[in-house]
Coordinates of C-alpha atoms and ligand atoms in Angstrom, one line a residue:
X15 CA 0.0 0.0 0.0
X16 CA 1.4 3.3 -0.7
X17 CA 1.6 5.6 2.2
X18 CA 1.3 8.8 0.2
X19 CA -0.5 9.8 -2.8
X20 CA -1.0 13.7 -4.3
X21 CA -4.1 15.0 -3.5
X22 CA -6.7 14.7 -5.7
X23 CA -7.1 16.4 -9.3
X24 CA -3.1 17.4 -8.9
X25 CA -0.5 16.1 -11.2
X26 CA 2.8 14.8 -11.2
X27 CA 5.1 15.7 -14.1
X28 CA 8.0 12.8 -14.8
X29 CA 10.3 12.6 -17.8
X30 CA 9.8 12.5 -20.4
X31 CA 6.2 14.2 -20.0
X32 CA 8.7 17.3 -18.1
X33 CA 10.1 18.0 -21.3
X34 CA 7.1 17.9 -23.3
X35 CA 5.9 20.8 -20.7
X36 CA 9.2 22.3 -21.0
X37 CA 8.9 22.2 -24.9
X38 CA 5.3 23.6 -24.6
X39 CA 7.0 27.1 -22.0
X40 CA 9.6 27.7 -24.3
X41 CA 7.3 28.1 -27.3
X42 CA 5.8 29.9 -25.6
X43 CA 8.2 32.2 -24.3
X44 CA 9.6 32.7 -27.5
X45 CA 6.7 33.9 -28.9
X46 CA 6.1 36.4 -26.2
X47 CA 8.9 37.4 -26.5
X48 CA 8.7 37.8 -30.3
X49 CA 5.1 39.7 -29.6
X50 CA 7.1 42.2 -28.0
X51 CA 6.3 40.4 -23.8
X52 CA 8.0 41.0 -20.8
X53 CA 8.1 38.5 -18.5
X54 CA 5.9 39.1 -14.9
X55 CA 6.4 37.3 -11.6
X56 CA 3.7 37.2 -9.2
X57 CA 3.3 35.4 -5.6
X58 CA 1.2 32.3 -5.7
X59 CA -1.2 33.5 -3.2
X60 CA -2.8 36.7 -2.8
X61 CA -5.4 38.3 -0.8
X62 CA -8.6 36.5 -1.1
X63 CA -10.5 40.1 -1.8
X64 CA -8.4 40.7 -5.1
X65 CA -10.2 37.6 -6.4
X66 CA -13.4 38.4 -5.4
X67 CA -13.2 41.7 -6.6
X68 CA -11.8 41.0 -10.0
X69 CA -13.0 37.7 -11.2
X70 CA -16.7 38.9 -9.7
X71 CA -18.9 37.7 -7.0
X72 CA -20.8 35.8 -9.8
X73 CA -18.2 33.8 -11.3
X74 CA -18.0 30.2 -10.1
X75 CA -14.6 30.5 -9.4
X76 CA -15.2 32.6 -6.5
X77 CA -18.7 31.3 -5.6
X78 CA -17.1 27.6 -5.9
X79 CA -13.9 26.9 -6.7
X80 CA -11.2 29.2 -4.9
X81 CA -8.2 27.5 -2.3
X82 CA -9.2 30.2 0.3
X83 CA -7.5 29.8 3.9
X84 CA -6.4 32.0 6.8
X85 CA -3.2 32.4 7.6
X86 CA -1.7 31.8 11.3
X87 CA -2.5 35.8 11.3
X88 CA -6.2 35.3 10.5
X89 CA -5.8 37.0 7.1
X90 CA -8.2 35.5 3.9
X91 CA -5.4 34.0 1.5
X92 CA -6.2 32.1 -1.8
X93 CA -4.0 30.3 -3.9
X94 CA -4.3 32.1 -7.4
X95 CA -7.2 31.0 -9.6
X96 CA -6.1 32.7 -12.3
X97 CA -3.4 34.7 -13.2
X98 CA -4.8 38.1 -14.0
X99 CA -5.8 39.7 -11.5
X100 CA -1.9 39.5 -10.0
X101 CA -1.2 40.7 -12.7
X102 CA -2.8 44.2 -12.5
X103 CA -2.3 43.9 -8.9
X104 CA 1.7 44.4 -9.0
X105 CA 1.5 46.4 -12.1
X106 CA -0.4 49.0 -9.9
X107 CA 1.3 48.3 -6.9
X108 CA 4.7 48.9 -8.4
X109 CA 3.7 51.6 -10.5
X110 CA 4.3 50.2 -13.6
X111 CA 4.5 52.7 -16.7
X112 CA 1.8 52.0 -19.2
X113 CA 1.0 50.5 -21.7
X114 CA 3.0 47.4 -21.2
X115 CA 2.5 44.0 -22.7
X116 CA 3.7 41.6 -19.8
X117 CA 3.9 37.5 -19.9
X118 CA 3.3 34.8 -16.8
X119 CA 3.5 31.2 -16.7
X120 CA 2.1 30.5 -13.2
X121 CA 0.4 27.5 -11.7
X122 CA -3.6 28.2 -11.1
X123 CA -5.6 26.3 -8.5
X124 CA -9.0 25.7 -8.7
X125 CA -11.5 23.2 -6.6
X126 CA -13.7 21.5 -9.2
X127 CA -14.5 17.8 -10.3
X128 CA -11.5 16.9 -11.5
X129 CA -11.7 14.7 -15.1
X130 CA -9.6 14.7 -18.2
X131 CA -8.5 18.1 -19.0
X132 CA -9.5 19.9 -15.8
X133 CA -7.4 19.8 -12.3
X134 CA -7.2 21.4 -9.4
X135 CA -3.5 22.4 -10.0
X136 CA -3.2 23.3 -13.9
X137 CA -1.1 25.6 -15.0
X138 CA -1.4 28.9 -17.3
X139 CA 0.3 30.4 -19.7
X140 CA -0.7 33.8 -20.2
X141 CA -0.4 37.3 -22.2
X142 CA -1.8 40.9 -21.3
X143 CA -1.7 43.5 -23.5
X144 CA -2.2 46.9 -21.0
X145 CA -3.1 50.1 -21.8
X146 CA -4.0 49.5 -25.8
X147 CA -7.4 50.5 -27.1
X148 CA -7.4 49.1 -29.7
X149 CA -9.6 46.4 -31.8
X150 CA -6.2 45.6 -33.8
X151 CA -4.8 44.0 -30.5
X152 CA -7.7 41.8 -29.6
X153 CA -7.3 40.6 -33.1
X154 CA -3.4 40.5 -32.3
X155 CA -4.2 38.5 -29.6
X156 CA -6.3 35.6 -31.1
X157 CA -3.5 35.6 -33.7
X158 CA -0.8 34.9 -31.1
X159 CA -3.0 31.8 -29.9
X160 CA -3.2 30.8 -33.4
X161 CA 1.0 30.8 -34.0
X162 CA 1.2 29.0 -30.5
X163 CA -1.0 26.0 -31.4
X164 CA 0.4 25.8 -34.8
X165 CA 4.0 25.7 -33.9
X166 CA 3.3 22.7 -31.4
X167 CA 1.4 21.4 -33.9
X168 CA -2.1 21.0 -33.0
X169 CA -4.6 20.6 -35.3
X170 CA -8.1 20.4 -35.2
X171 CA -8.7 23.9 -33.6
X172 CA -11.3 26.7 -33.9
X173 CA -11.4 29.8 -33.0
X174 CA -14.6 31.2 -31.1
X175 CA -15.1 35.2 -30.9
X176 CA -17.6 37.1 -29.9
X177 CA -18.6 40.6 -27.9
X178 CA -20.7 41.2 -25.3
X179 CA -20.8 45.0 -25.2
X180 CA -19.7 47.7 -22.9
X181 CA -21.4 48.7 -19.2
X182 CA -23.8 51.0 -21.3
X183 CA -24.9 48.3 -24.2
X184 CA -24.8 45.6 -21.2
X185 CA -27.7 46.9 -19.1
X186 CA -29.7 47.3 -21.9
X187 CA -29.2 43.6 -22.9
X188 CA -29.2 42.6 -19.1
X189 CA -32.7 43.5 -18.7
X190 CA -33.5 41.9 -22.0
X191 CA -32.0 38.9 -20.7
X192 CA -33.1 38.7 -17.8
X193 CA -36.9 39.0 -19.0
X194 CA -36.9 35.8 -21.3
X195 CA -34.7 33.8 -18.3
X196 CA -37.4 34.9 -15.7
X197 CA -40.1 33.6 -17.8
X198 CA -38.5 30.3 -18.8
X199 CA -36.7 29.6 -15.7
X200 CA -38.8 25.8 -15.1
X201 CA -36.7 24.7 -18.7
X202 CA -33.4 25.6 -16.9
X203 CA -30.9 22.9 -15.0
X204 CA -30.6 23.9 -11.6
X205 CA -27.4 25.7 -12.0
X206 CA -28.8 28.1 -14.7
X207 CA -32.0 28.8 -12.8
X208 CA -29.7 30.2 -9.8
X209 CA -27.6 31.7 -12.2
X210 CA -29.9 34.1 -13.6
X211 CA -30.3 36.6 -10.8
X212 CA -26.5 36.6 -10.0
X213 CA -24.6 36.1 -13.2
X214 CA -27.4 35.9 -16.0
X215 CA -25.0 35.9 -18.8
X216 CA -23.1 32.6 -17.7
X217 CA -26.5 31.0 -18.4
X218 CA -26.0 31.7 -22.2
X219 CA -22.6 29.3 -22.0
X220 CA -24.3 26.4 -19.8
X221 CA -23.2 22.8 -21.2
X222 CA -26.5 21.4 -20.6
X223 CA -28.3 20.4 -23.6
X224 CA -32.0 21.2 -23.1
X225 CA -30.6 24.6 -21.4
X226 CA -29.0 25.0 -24.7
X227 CA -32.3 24.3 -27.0
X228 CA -34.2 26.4 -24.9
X229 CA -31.4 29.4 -25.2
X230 CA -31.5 29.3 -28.6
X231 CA -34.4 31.8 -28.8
X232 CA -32.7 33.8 -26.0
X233 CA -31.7 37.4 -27.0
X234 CA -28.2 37.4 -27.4
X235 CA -25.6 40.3 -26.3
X236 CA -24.2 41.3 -30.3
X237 CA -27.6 42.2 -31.2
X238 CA -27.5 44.8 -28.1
X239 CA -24.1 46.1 -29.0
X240 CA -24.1 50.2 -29.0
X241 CA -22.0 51.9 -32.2
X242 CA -18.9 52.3 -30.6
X243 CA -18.5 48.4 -29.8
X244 CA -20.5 47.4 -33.0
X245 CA -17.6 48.8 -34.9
X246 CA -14.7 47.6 -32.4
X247 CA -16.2 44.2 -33.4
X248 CA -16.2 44.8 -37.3
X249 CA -12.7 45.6 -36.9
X250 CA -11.5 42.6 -35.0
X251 CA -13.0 40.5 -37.9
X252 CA -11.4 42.5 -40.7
X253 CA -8.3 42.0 -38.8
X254 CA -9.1 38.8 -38.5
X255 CA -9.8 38.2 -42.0
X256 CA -7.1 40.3 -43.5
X257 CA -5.0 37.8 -41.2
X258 CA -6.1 35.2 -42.8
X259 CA -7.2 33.5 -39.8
X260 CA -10.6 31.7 -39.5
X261 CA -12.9 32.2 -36.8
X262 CA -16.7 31.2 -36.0
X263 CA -18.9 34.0 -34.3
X264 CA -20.6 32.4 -31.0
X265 CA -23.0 34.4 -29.6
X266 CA -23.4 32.7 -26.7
X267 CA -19.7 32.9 -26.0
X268 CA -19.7 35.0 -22.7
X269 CA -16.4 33.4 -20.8
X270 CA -16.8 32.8 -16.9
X271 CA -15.0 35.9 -15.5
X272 CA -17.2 38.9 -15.0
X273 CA -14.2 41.1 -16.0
X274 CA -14.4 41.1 -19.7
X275 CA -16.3 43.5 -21.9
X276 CA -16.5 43.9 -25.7
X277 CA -14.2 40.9 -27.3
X278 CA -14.6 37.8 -26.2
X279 CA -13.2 34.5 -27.5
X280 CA -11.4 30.7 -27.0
X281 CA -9.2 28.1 -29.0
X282 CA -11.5 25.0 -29.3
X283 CA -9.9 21.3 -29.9
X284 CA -12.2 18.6 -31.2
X285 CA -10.1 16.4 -29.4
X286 CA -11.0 16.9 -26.0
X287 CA -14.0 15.9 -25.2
X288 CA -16.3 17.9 -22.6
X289 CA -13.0 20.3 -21.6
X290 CA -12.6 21.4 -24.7
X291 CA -11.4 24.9 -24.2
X292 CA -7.6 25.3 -25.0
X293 CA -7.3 29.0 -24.2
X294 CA -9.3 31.8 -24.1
X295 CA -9.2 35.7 -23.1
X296 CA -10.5 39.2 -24.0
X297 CA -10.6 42.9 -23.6
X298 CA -11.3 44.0 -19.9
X299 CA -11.4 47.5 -19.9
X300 CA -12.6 47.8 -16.7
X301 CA -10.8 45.8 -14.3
X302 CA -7.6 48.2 -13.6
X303 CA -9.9 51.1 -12.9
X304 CA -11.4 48.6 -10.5
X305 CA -8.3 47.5 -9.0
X306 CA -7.7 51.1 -8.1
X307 CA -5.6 52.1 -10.9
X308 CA -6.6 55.0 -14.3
X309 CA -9.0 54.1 -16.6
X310 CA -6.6 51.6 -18.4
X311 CA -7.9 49.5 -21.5
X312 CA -7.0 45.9 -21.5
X313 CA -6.9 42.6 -23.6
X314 CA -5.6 39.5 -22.1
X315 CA -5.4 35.7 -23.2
X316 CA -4.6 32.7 -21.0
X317 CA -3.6 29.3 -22.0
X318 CA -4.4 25.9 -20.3
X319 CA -0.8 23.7 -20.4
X320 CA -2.1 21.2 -19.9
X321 CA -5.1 21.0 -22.2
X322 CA -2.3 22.2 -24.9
X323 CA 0.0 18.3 -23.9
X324 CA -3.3 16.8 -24.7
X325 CA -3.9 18.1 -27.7
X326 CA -0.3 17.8 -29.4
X327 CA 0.0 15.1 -31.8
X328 CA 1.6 12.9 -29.8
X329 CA 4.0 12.8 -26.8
X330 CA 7.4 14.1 -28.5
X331 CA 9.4 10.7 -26.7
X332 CA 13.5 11.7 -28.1
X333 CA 14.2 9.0 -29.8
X334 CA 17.9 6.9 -28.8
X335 CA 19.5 7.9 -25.8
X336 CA 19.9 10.6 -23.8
X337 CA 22.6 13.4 -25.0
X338 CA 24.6 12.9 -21.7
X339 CA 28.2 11.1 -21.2
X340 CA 28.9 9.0 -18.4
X341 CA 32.7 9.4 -16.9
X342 CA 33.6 6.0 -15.8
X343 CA 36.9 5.8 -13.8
X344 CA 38.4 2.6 -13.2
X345 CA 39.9 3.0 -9.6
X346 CA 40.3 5.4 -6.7
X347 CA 43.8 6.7 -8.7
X348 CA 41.7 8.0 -11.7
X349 CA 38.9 9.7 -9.6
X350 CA 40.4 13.0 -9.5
X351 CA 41.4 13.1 -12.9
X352 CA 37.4 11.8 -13.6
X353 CA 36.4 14.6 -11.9
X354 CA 38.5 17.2 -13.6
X355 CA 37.2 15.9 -16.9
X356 CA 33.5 15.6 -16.0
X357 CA 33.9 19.1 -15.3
X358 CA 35.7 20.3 -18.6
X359 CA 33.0 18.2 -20.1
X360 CA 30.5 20.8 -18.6
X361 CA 32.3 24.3 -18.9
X362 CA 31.9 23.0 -22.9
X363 CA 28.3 22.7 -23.0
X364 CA 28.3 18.7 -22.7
X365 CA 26.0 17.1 -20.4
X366 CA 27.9 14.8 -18.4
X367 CA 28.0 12.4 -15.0
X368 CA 29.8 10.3 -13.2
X369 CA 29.2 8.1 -10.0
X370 CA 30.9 8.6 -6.7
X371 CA 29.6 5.6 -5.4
X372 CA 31.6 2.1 -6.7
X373 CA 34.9 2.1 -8.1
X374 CA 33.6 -1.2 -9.8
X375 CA 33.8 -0.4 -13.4
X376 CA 30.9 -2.8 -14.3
X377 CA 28.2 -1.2 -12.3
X378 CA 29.6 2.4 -13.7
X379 CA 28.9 0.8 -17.0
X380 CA 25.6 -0.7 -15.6
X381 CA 24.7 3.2 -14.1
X382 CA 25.7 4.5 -17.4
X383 CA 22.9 2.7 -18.8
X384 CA 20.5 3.4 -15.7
X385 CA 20.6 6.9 -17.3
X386 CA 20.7 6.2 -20.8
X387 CA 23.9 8.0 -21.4
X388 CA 24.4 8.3 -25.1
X389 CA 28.4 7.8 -24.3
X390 CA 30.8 6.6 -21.7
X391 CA 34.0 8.1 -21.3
X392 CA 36.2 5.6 -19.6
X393 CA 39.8 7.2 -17.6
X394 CA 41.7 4.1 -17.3
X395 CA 45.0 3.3 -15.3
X396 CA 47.1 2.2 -18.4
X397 CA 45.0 4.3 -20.7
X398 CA 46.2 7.5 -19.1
X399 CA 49.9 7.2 -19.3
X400 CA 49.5 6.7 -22.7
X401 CA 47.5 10.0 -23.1
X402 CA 44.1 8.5 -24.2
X403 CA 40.7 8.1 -22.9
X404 CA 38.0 4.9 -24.0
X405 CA 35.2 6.1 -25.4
X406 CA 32.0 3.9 -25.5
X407 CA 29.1 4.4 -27.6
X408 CA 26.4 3.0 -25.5
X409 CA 23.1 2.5 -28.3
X410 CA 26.2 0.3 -30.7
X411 CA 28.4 -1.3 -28.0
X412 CA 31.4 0.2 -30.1
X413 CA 34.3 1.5 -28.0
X414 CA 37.4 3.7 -29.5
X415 CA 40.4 5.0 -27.8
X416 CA 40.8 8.6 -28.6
X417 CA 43.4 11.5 -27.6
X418 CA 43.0 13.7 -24.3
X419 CA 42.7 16.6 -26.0
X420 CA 40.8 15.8 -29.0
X421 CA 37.9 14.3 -26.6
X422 CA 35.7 17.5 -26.2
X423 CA 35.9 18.4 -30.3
X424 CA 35.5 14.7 -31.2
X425 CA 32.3 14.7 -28.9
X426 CA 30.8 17.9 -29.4
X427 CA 29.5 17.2 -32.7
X428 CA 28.5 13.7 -31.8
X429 CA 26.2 15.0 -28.9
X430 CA 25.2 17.7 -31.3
X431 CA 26.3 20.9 -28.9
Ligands
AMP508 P1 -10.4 30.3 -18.2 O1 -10.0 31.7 -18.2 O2 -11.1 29.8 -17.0 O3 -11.2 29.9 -19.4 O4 -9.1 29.5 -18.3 C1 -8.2 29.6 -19.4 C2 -7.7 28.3 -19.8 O5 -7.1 27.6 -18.6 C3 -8.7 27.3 -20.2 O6 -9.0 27.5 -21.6 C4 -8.1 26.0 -20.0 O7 -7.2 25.6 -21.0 C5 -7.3 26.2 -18.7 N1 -8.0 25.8 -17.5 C6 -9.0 26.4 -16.8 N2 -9.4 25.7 -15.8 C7 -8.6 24.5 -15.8 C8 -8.6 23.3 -15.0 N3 -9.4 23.2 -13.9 N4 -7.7 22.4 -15.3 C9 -6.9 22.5 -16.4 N5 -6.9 23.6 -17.2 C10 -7.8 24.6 -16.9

């Protein structure tokens, strides 16, 4: 029996599915980075009122799903759901200049059923664009998520936009809302019918399929929209189109946070089954002003890393061994000069090892293999006073005797460095 397991809905991350996460950050880093990102650092846990007050009293993330506890000083902490509202948090906090596109890739926490695609520790990889207006970047945005998916190859995606208006258009369409919920709350799942007086627009988005029959004769928030954000919209889809990226308009696309405003949208896989959301984001020209900062526009997009693993075509396994050499020293006379090397070996760039714990040269050679060293490197008695090392290629068996100093160039382009 084992005597400790991770709690449930949390994931361990062994090699080789490390460096397919690995693979998955540094694509995205780079890109960021190419988009003109700066990375952003925030704590893991903030106070629980930042939450509440950004993601909304409404969403289900704070009604349900936030890691809230009280530190030994009795103050509310939570363990971040997401990773914006740190974000604005320490850009007004540390008086950031604006505008400022900033990048995180932060572990979120959230307590829901866990199932394929959703945990209770996932991580997020995310991008916010603050302090630009414009309809260009929303588009900008999408298009990012679009590279990203691409270069890790994952097919099978759509993109989902919509817009849901500003505080002015919302009311309006609010009250609308409201109206045709009211009168056909009895052909709602339970969580819709409690929905509509505290977040009526999440009831547009509900999974459930007779809530989603019934909905389709609900008013929906683009035929609401006021001039100004009827035309921010007609520019995000020119953008889009003269991108050349394809999109689907969903009108019932409304994203959980109450945050957003105007442009909304998500990357949807067909291969994921129910959790089928791979990223999503939108403008939130709201929240900073919120937060306590200047009336700031905003545009944001955050990506599910794990989701992403699923979806890539399969797990990218290296093939052959790993690009590491084993220094195998032959007795206690040749440990210095074992050491010495293994370290030369590093100061060049080459991976490399060696075991401090038998002076047996078979279970070196067996340990070698343990790790799936691509080469041994063996410093031998006799071998040394003649100036040479072995060196063992571990996937043919083949061993060669090479000079000391040619070792590191004779390597190099063997390990590919
Ligand atoms: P959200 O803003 O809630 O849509 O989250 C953005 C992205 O994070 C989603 O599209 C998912 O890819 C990912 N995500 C959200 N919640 C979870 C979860 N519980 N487990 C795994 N990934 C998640």
């Amino acid at each position: 029996m084992l005597r400790h397991t991770r709690p449930k809905g949390t994931q361990d991350f062994i090699p080789p599915v490390s460096q397919q996460k690995l693979l998955v950050e540094n694509t995205f880093r780079d890109l960021a980075v190419i988009y003109g990102f700066q990375e952003i650092v925030t704590p893991t846990f903030e106070h629980t009122e930042l939450f509440i007050k950004s993601s909304g009293t409404g969403s289900d993330i704070v009604i349900k799903e936030m890691y809230s506890f009280q530190d030994r000083s009795q103050r509310s902490l939570t363990l971040k759901p997401e990773g914006t509202p740190g974000v604005i948090r320490a850009v007004l906090e540390n008086r950031l200049v604006l505008p400022a596109r900033l990048y995180y890739i932060t572990p979120c926490f959230r307590y829901s059923r866990p199932q394929k695609g959703r945990y209770r520790e996932f991580y997020q990889l995310g991008i916010e664009a603050l302090g630009e207006a414009s309809a260009r970047t929303d588009a900008e945005l999408i298009h990012f998520g679009v590279r990203f998916f691409s270069r890790l190859n994952i097919a099978g995606l759509t993109v989902m936009v919509n817009s849901i208006g500003c505080r002015t258009c919302r009311q309006d369409y609010r009250e609308k809302l409201l109206t045709f919920l009211r009168l056909n709350r009895e052909a709602l799942c339970p969580d819709c019918q409690q929905r509509i007086e505290v977040n009526p627009l999440r009831v547009l988005d509900c999974k459930n399929d007779h809530c989603q029959t019934m909905l389709q004769k609900a008013p929906v928030p683009r035929e609401y929209l006021c001039s100004d954000c009827q035309t921010h919209f007609t520019i995000v889809i020119n953008e889009l189109t003269a991108r050349q990226l394809p999109y689907r308009i969903d009108d019932h696309l409304v994203r959980g946070l109450d945050y957003y405003n105007r442009t909304t949208f998500e990357f949807v896989s067909d291969k994921l089954g129910a959790q089928n959301s791979l990223g999503g984001g939108g403008r939130y020209d709201y929240l900073i002003e919120e937060l306590g900062g200047p009336p700031t526009p905003a545009s944001g997009l955050a990506i599910g890393l794990e989701r992403t693993m699923l979806a890539m075509p399969q797990l990218e396994v290296p093939t052959g061994r790993r690009q590491l050499v084993f220094v195998i020293w032959t007795s206690e006379n040749e440990l210095r000069t074992a050491v010495d090397l293994t370290d030369r070996l590093r100061e060049a760039g080459i991976p490399a090892q060696l075991s401090f714990d038998s002076p047996k040269l078979k279970r070196q050679l067996h340990l070698a293999d343990l790790a799936d060293a691509a080469f041994a490197v063996i410093v031998g008695e006799e071998e040394l006073k003649r100036g040479v090392y072995g060196l063992k290629n571990l996937t043919t068996g083949e061993q060669i005797e090479l000079p000391a100093p040619e070792l590191i160039s004779r390597l190099k382009p063997l390990l590919a460095v």
